[in-house]
Coordinates of C-alpha atoms and ligand atoms in Angstrom, one line a residue:
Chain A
X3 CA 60.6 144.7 -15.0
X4 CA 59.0 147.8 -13.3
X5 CA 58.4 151.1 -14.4
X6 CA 60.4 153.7 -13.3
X7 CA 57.5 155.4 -11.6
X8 CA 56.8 152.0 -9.7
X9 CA 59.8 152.1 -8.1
X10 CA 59.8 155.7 -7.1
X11 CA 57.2 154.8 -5.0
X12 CA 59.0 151.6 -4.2
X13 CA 61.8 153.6 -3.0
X14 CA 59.8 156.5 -1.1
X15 CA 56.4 154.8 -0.2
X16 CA 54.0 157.6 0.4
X17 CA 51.8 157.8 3.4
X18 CA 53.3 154.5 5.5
X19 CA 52.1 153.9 8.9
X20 CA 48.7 153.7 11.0
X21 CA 46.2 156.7 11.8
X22 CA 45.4 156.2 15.3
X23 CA 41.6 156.5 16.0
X24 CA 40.8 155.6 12.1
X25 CA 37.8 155.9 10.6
X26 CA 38.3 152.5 8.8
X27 CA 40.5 150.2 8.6
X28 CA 40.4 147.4 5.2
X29 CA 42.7 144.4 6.0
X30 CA 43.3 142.8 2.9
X31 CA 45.1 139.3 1.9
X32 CA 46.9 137.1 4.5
X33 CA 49.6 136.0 5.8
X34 CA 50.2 132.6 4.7
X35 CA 50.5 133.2 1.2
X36 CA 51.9 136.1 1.9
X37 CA 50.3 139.2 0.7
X38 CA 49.2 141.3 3.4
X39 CA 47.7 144.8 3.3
X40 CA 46.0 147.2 5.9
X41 CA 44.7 150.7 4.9
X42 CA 43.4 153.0 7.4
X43 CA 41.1 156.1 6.4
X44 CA 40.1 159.2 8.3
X45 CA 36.9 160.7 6.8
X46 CA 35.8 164.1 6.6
X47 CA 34.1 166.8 4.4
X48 CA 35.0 169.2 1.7
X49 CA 33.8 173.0 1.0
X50 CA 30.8 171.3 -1.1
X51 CA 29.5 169.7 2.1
X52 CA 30.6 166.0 0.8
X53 CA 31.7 162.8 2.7
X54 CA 35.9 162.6 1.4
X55 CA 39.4 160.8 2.6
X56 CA 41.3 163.1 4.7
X57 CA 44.2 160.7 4.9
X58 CA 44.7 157.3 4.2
X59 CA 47.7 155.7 5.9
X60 CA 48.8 151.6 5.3
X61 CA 51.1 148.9 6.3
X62 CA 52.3 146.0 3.5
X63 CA 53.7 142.5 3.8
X64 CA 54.4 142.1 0.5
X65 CA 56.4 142.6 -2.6
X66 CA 57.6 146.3 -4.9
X67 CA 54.3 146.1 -6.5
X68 CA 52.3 145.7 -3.4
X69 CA 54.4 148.6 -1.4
X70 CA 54.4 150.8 -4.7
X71 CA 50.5 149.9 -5.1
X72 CA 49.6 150.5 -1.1
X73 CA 51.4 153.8 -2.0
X74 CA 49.3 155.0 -5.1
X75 CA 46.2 153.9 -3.9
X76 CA 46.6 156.3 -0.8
X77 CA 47.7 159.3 -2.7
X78 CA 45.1 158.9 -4.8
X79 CA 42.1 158.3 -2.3
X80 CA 43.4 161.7 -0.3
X81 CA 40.9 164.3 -0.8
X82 CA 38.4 162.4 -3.3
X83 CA 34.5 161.3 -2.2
X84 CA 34.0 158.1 -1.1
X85 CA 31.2 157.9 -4.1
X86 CA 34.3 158.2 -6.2
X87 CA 36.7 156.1 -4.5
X88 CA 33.9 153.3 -4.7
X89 CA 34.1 153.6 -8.6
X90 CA 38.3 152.9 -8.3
X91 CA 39.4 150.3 -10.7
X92 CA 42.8 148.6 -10.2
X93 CA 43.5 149.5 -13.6
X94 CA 43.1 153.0 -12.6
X95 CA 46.0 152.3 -10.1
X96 CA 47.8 150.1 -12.9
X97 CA 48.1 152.9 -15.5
X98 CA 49.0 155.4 -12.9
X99 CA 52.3 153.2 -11.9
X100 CA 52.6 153.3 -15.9
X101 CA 52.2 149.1 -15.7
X102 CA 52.4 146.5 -13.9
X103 CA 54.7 143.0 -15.0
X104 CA 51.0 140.6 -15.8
X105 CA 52.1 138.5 -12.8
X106 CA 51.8 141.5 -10.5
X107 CA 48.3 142.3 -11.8
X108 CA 47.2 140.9 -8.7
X109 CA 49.2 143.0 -6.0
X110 CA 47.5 146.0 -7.6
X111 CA 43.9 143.6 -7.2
X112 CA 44.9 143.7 -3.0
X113 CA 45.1 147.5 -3.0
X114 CA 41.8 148.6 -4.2
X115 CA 40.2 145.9 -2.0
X116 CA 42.2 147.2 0.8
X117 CA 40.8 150.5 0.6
X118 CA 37.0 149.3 -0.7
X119 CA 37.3 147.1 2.7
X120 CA 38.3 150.4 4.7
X121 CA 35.6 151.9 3.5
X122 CA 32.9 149.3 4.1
X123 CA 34.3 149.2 7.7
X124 CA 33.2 152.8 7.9
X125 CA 29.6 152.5 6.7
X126 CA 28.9 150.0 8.4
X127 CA 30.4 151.2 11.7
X128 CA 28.6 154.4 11.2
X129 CA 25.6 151.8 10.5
X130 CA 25.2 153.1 7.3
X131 CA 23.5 152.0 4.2
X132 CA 26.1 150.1 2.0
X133 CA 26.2 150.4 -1.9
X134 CA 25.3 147.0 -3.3
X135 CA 29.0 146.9 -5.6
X136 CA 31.1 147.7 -1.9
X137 CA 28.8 144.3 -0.3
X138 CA 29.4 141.9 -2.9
X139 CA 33.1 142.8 -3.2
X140 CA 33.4 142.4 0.8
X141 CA 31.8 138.7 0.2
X142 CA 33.9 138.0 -1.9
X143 CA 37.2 139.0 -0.5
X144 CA 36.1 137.0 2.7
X145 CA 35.3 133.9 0.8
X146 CA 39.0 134.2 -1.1
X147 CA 40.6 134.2 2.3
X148 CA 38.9 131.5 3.7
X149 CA 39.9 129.5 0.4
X150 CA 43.4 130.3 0.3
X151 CA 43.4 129.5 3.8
X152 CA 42.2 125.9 3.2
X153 CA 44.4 125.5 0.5
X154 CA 47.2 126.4 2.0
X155 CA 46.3 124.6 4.9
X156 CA 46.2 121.5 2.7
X157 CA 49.6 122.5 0.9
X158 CA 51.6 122.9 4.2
X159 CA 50.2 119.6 6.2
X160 CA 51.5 117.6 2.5
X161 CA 54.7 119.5 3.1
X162 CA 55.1 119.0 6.3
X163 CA 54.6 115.1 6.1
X164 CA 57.4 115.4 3.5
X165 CA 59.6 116.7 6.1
X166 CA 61.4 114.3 8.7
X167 CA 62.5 116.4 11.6
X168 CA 65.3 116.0 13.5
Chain B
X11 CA 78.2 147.3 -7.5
X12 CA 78.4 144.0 -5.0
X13 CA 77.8 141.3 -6.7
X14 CA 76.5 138.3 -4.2
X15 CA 74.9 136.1 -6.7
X16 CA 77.5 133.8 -7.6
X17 CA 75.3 130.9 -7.4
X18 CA 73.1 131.9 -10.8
X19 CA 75.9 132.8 -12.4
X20 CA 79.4 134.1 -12.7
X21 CA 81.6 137.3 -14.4
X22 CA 83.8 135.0 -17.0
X23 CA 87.2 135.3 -15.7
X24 CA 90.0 137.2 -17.9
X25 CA 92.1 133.9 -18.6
X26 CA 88.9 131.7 -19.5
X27 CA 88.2 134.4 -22.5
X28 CA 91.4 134.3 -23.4
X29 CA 91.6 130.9 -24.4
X30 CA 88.2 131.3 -25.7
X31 CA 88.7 134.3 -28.3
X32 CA 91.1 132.0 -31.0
X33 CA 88.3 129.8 -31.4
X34 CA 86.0 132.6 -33.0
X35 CA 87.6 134.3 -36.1
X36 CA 91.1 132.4 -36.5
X37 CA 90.5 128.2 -34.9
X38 CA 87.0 128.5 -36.5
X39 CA 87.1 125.0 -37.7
X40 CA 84.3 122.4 -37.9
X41 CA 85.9 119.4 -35.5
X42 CA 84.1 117.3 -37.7
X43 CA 85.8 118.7 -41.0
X44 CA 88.2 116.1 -42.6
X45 CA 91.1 119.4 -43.4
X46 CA 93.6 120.9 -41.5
X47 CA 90.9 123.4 -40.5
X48 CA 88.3 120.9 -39.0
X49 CA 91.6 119.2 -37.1
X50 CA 92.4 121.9 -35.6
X51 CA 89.2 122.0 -34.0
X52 CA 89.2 119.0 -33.3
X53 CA 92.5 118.7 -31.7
X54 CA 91.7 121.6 -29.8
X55 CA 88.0 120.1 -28.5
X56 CA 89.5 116.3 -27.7
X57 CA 92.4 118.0 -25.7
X58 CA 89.7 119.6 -23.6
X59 CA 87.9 116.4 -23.3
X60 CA 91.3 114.7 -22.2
X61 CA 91.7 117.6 -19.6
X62 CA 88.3 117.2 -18.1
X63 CA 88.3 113.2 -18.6
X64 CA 92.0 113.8 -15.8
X65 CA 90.2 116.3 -13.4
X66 CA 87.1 114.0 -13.1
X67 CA 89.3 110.8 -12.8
X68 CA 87.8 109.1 -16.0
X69 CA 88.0 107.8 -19.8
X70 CA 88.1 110.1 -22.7
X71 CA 84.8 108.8 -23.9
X72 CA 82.7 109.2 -20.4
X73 CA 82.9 112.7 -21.2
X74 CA 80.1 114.7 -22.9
X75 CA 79.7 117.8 -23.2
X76 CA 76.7 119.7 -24.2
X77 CA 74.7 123.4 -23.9
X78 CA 74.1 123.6 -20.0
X79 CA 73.5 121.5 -16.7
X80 CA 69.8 121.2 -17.7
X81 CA 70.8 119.5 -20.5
X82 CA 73.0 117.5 -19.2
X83 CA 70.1 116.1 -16.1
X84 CA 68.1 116.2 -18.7
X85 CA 70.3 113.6 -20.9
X86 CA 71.4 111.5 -18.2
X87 CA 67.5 111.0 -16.3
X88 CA 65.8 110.6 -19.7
X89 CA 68.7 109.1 -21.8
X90 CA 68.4 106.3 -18.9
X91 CA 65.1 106.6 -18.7
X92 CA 64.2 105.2 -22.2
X93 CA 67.2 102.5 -22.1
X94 CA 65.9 101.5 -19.1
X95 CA 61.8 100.6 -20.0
X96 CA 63.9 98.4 -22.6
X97 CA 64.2 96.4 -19.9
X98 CA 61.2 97.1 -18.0
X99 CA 62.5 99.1 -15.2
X100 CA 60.0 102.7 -14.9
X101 CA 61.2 103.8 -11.4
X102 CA 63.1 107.1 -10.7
X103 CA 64.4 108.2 -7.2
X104 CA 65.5 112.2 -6.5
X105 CA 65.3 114.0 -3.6
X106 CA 62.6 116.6 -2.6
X107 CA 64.9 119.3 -3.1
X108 CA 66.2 118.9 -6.8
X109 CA 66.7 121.9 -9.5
X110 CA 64.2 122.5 -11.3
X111 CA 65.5 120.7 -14.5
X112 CA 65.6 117.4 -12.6
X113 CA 62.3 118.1 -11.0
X114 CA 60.1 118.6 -13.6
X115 CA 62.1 116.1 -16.0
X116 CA 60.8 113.6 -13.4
X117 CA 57.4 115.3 -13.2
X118 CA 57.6 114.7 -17.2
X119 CA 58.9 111.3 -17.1
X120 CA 55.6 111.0 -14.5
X121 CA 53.0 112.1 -17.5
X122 CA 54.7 109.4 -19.7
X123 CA 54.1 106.7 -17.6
X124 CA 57.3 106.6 -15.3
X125 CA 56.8 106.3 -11.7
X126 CA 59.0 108.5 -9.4
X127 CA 59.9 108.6 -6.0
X128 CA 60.7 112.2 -4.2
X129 CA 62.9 111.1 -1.0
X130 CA 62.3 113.6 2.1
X131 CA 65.1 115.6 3.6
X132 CA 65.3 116.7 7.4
X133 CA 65.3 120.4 8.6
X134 CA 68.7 121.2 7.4
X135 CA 68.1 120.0 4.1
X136 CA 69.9 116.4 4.1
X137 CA 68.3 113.7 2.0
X138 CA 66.9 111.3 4.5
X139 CA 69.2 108.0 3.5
X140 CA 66.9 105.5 5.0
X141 CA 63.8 106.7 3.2
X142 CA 65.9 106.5 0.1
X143 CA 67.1 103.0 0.2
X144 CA 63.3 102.4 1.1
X145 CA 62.5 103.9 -2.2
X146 CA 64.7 101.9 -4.1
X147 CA 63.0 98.5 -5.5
X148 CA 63.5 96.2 -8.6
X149 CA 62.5 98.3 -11.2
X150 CA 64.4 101.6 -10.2
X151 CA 66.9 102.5 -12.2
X152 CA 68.0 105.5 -11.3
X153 CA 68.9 107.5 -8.0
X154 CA 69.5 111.2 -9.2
X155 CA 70.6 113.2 -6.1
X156 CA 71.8 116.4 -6.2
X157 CA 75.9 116.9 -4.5
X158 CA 75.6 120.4 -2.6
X159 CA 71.8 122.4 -3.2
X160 CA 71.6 125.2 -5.2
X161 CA 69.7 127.5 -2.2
X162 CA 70.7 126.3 0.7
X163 CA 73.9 125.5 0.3
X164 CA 73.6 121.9 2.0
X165 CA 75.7 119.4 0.6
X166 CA 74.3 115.8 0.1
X167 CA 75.7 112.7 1.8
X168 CA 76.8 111.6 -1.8
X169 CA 79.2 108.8 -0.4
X170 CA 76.5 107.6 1.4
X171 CA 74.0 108.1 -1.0
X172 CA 76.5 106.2 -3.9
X173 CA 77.6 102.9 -1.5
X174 CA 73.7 102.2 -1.3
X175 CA 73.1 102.4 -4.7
X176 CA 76.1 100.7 -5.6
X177 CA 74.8 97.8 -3.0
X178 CA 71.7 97.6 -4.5
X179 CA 73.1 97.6 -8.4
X180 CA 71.0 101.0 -9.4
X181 CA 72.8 103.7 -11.2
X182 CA 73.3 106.8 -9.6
X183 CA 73.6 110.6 -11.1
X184 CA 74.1 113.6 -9.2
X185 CA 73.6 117.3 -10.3
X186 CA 77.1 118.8 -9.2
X187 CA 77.0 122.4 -10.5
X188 CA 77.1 124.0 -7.3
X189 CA 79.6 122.1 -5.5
X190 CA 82.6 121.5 -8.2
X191 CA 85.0 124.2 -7.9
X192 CA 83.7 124.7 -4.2
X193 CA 84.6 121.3 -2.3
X194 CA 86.1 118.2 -3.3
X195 CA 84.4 115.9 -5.4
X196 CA 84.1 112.3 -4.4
X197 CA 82.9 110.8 -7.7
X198 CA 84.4 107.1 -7.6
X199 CA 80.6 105.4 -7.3
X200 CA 79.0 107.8 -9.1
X201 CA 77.5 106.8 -12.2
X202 CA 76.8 110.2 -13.9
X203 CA 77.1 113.6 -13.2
X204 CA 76.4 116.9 -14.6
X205 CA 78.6 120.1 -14.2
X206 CA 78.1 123.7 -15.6
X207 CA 80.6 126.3 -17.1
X208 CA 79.2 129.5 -16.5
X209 CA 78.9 128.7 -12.2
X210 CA 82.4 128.6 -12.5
X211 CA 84.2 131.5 -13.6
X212 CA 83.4 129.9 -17.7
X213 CA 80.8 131.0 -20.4
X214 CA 77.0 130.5 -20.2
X215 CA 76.0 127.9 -22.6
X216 CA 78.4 124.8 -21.9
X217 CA 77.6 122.1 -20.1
X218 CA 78.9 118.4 -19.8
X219 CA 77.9 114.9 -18.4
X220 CA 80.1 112.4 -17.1
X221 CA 78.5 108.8 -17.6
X222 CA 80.2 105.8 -17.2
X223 CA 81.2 103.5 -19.9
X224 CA 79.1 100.5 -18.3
X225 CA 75.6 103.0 -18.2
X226 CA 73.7 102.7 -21.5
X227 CA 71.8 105.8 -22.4
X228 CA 69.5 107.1 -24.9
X229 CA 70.5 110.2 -26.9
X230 CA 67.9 112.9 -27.0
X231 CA 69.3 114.7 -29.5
X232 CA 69.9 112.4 -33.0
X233 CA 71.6 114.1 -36.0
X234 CA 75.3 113.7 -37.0
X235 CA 76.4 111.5 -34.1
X236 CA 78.4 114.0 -32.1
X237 CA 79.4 113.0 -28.4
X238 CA 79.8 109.6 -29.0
X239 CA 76.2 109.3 -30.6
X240 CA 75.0 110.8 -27.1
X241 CA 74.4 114.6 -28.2
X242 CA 74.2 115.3 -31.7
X243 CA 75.0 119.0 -32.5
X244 CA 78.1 120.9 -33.8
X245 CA 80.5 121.3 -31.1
X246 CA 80.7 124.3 -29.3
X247 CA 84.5 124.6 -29.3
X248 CA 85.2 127.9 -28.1
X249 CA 82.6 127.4 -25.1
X250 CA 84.6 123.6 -24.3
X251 CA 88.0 125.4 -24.6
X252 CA 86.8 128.0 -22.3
X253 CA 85.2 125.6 -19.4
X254 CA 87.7 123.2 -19.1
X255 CA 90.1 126.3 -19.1
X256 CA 87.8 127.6 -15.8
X257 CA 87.8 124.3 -14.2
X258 CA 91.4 123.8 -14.4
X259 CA 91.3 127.1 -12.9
X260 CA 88.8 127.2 -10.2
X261 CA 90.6 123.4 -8.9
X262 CA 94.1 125.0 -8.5
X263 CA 92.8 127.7 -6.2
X264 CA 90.1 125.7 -4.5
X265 CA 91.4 125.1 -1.5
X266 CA 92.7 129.1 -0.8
X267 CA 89.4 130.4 -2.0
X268 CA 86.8 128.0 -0.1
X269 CA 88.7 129.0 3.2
X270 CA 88.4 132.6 2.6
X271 CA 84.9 132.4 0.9
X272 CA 83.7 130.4 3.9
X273 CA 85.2 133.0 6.2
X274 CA 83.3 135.5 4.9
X275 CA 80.0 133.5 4.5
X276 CA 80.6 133.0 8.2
X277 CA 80.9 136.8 9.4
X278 CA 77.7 137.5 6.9
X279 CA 75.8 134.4 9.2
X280 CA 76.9 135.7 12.2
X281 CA 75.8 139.5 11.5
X282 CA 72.5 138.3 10.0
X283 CA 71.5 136.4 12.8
X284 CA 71.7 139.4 14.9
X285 CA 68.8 140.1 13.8
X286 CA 65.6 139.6 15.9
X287 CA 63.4 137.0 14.0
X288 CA 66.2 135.7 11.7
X289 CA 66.6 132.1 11.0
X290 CA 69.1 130.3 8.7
X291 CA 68.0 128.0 6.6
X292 CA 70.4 125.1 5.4
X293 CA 73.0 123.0 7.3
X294 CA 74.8 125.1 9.7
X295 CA 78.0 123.1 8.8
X296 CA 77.8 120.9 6.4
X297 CA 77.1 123.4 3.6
X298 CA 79.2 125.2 0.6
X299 CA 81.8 127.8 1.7
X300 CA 80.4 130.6 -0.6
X301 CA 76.3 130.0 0.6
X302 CA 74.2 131.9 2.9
X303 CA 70.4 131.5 3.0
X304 CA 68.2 133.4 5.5
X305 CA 64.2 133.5 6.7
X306 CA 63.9 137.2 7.2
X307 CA 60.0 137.1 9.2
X308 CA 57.9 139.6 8.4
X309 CA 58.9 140.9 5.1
X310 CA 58.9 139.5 1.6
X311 CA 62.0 138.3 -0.4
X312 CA 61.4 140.5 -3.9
X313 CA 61.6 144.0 -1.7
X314 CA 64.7 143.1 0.3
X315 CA 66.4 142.3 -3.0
X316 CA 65.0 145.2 -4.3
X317 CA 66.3 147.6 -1.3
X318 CA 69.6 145.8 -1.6
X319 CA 69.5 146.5 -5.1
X320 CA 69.4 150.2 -4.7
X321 CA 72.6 149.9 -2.4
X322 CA 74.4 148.4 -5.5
X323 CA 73.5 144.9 -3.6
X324 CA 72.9 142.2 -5.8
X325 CA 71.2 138.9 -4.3
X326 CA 68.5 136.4 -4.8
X327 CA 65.3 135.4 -3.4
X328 CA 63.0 132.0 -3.2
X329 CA 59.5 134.0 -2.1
X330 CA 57.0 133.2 -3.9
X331 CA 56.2 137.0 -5.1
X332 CA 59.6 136.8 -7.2
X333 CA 59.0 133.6 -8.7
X334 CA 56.8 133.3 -11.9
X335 CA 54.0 131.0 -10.5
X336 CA 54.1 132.6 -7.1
X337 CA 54.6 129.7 -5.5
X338 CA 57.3 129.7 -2.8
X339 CA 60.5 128.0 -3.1
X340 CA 59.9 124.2 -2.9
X341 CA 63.6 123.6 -1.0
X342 CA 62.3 125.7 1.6
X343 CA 59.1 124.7 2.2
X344 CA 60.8 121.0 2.3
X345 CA 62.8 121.6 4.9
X346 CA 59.6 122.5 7.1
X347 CA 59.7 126.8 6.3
X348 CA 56.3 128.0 6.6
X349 CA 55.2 129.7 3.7
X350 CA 55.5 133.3 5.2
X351 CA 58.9 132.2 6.0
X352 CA 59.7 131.4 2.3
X353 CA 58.5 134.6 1.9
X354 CA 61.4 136.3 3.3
X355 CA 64.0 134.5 2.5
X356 CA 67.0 135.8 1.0
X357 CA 70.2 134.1 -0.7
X358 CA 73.8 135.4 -1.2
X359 CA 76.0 133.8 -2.6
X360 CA 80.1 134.9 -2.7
X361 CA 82.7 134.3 -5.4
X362 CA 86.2 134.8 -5.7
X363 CA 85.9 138.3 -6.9
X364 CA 84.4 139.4 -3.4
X365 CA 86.3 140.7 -0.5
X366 CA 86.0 141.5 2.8
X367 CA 85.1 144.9 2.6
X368 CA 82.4 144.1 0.7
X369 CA 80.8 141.9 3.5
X370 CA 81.3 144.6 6.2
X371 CA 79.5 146.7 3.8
X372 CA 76.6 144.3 3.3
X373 CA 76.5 143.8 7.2
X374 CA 75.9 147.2 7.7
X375 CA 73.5 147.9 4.9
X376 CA 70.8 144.4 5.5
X377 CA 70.0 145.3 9.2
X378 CA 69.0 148.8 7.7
X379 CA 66.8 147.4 5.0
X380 CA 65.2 144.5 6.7
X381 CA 64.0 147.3 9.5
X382 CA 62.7 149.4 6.8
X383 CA 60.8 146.6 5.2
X384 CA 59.5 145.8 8.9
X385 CA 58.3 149.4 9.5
X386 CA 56.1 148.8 6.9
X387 CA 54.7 145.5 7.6
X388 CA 51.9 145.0 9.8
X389 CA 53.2 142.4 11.1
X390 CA 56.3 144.3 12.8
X391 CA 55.3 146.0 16.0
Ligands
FES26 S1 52.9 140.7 -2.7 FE1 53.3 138.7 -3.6 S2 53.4 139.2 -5.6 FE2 53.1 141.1 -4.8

């Protein structure tokens, strides 16, 4: 079901933990359905005088595609421009695990946010200009939350009336 | 390789295939054929019949046997289902915690204008036996509740469950695949039930459903009129041979095995709980001898079996991640999990072919990758 390179990273995550004093931080998904991700970035420049990710560090709640993803995605921001890192596609991150089963599309989906979100959270902290793409993709990842929030909200109060407890 | 997944399926034991194998190149008769070739067959399937008419305690002809235990819930909710609307009656009663194939057969039965009643169960998991003789009113005609669950390992008040229905004339069925072979089956009031081969040490593709004599059913197969006219379909009389063979079998060394299965189930309870944030979902008692079912918090179901997996571990998961509509398990979110709590749940399940050493080994291994999952979660301080 996963590649063998998926699980590599499954088995020997790259870059786990928290960078104390980050940059950025993107926290990404939630906890009641379940997918949880939180990427921290430290930003600094290269030779050429540009704005880069000198490490990327991240925590996961989540499944082998979301650990292997959160893995990728922060070997792969380490040392590139933010200008870049704002063009990232998920299927970038996708063909770079060598696929992804279709269900776990989505896990993939949670790691580029995660790492947009981190670097929104710097520009703005730094109370700087945000590209137009990196502002409607924060809107939108706060409106998804607060959606599955409500629905879940919904789902577990119909459960939970289901449930006679002792 | 430890295999703790006994409740999906089983290894086929040595003795099962071995009464299997005539029945491929030699006995390879149709049972329907008038020669000495289709009798053989024939002889061959009715004395399996006979054998699995005397373990259940029934006639010949309440037997049916047929590709799998969905089939056979499948047979007896919708075979009723259709006899019944004869008669005007559209009202089906299971519990909140069915298998899927009874679930969404009712869900089915739903879109074709049946109505159907899901009864509650309490935190353990035990169908809430007021609520269901609530449920039950004139045009019901069928309680379908399941004898142990397939996740949790709780085992239905079936006795219970039978003396209502019995009191208030509705048939009752009960899915017993994961509790024949484990505990003693008290099937005296029931009116049908469905069992599975390849749970129990037999191959994967039998199946068979008791019904009684008295309860009229629709086929859902038609063709030549196998079964009694129930389920049409060339016998499958190597697969019959072979799962009566393994429930002969798994009966004669029943009550051994459930002693030492549940002694191990309990030293695998008792090590998991050790660990902080650790809940146990299912009856703490009154649950099979060879189930375990835990609520790991703060990690997700799909990488512990995965981490397990690469310690030659093999066990299953109800998170929603793992399942193909991400949604989380529906018996645990019935009895009163949170979804995050779904999320990290993990199930083993022991057979006859595990040992002790085995659980020490899983004991040490599960602390060491639910910690490793934790480090990672950002949840887990
Ligand atoms: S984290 Fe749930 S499917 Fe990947």
């Amino acid at each position: 079901m996963y590649s063998e390179k998926a699980m590599k990273h499954f088995k020997s995550p790259q870059n786990m933990g928290e960078i104390k004093g980050a940059d950025g931080v993107g926290k990404v998904g939630n906890i009641v359905c379940g997918d949880v991700m939180w990427l921290y970035i430290k930003v600094g420049k290269d030779k050429k005088g540009r704005e880069i990710i000198k490490d990327a560090k991240w925590r996961t709640f989540g499944c082998v595609a979301a650990i292997a993803t959160s893995s990728v995605v922060s070997t792969i921001a380490k040392g590139k421009t933010i200008e870049e890192l704002i063009e990232l596609s998920n299927e970038r991150i996708v063909e770079e695990l060598k696929g992804l089963p279709p269900v776990k599309v989505h896990c993939s989906l949670l790691a580029v946010d995660a790492l947009h979100e981190a670097i929104y959270d710097y520009l703005t902290k730094k109370k700087r200009q945000v590209p137009e793409k990196l502002e409607k993709k924060h809107r939108r990842i706060i409106e998804e939350i607060e959606r599955i929030e409500k629905r879940y909200k919904d789902f577990i109060k119909a459960e939970e009336s289901l449930v006679k407890r002792k | 390789m430890i295999y703790f997944d006994n409740a999906a399926t089983t290894m086929v034991r040595s003795e099962v295939l071995k009464s299997m194998l005539p029945f491929f190149c030699k006995k390879y008769g149709n049972a329907s054929s008038l020669h000495s070739k289709g009798i053989e067959a024939k002889k061959a399937l009715e004395s399996a019949r006979e054998k699995a008419a005397r373990i259940l305690k029934c006639a010949r002809e309440e037997i049916i046997f047929c590709s799998s235990a969905t089939e056979a819930n499948n047979l007896a909710i919708k075979g009723l289902a259709f006899e019944a609307k004869k008669n005007g009656q559209n009202h089906l009663v299971v519990s909140a915690i069915e298998h899927h194939c009874v679930l969404n057969t009712a869900e089915w039965l739903k879109e074709n204008g049946f109505k159907v009643t899901y009864v509650p169960v309490d935190k353990y998991g035990v169908v809430d036996l007021k609520a269901l003789e609530k449920a039950i009113d004139r045009k019901t005609f069928l309680v379908s509740v399941m004898y142990a669950n397939n996740e949790i390992g709780t085992i239905e008040p079936i006795k219970e469950i039978a003396k209502i229905c019995q009191e208030k004339g509705v048939a009752m069925h009960s899915d017993a695949v994961q509790a024949f072979g484990k505990i003693p089956l008290n099937t005296k009031k029931i009116s049908m039930l469905s069992l599975s081969s390849h749970k129990i040490y037999g191959p994967k593709g039998v199946g068979l459903l008791m019904k009684r004599n008295d309860v009229k059913i629709e086929p859902l197969l038609h063709g030549g009129g196998h079964e009694f006219g129930l389920r049409s379909g060339t016998e499958n009389v190597a697969g019959i041979v072979g799962f009566v063979k393994a429930m002969e079998l798994v009966l004669k060394e029943m009550p051994k095995e459930s002693k030492r299965q549940a002694r191990m189930r309990d030293r695998i309870i008792g090590k998991a709980l050790d660990i902080p944030e650790t809940l146990l979902n299912g009856h703490p008692k009154q649950r099979l001898p060879n189930n375990a079912n835990f609520s790991f918090r703060f990690v997700e179901g799909e990488s512990i079996v995965m981490k397990l997996s690469e310690h030659g571990i093999f066990a299953s998961t109800g998170s929603a991640c793992s399942s193909p509509k991400l949604e989380p398990s529906h018996v645990l979110l019935a009895i009163g999990r949170k979804p995050s709590e779904a999320h990290g749940s993990l199930r083993v399940t022991l057979g006859r072919y595990n040992n002790e050493k085995e659980v020490e080994i899983f004991c040490e291994v599960l602390p060491e990758v639910i910690n490793e999952l934790r480090r990672m979660s950002p949840f887990w301080k």
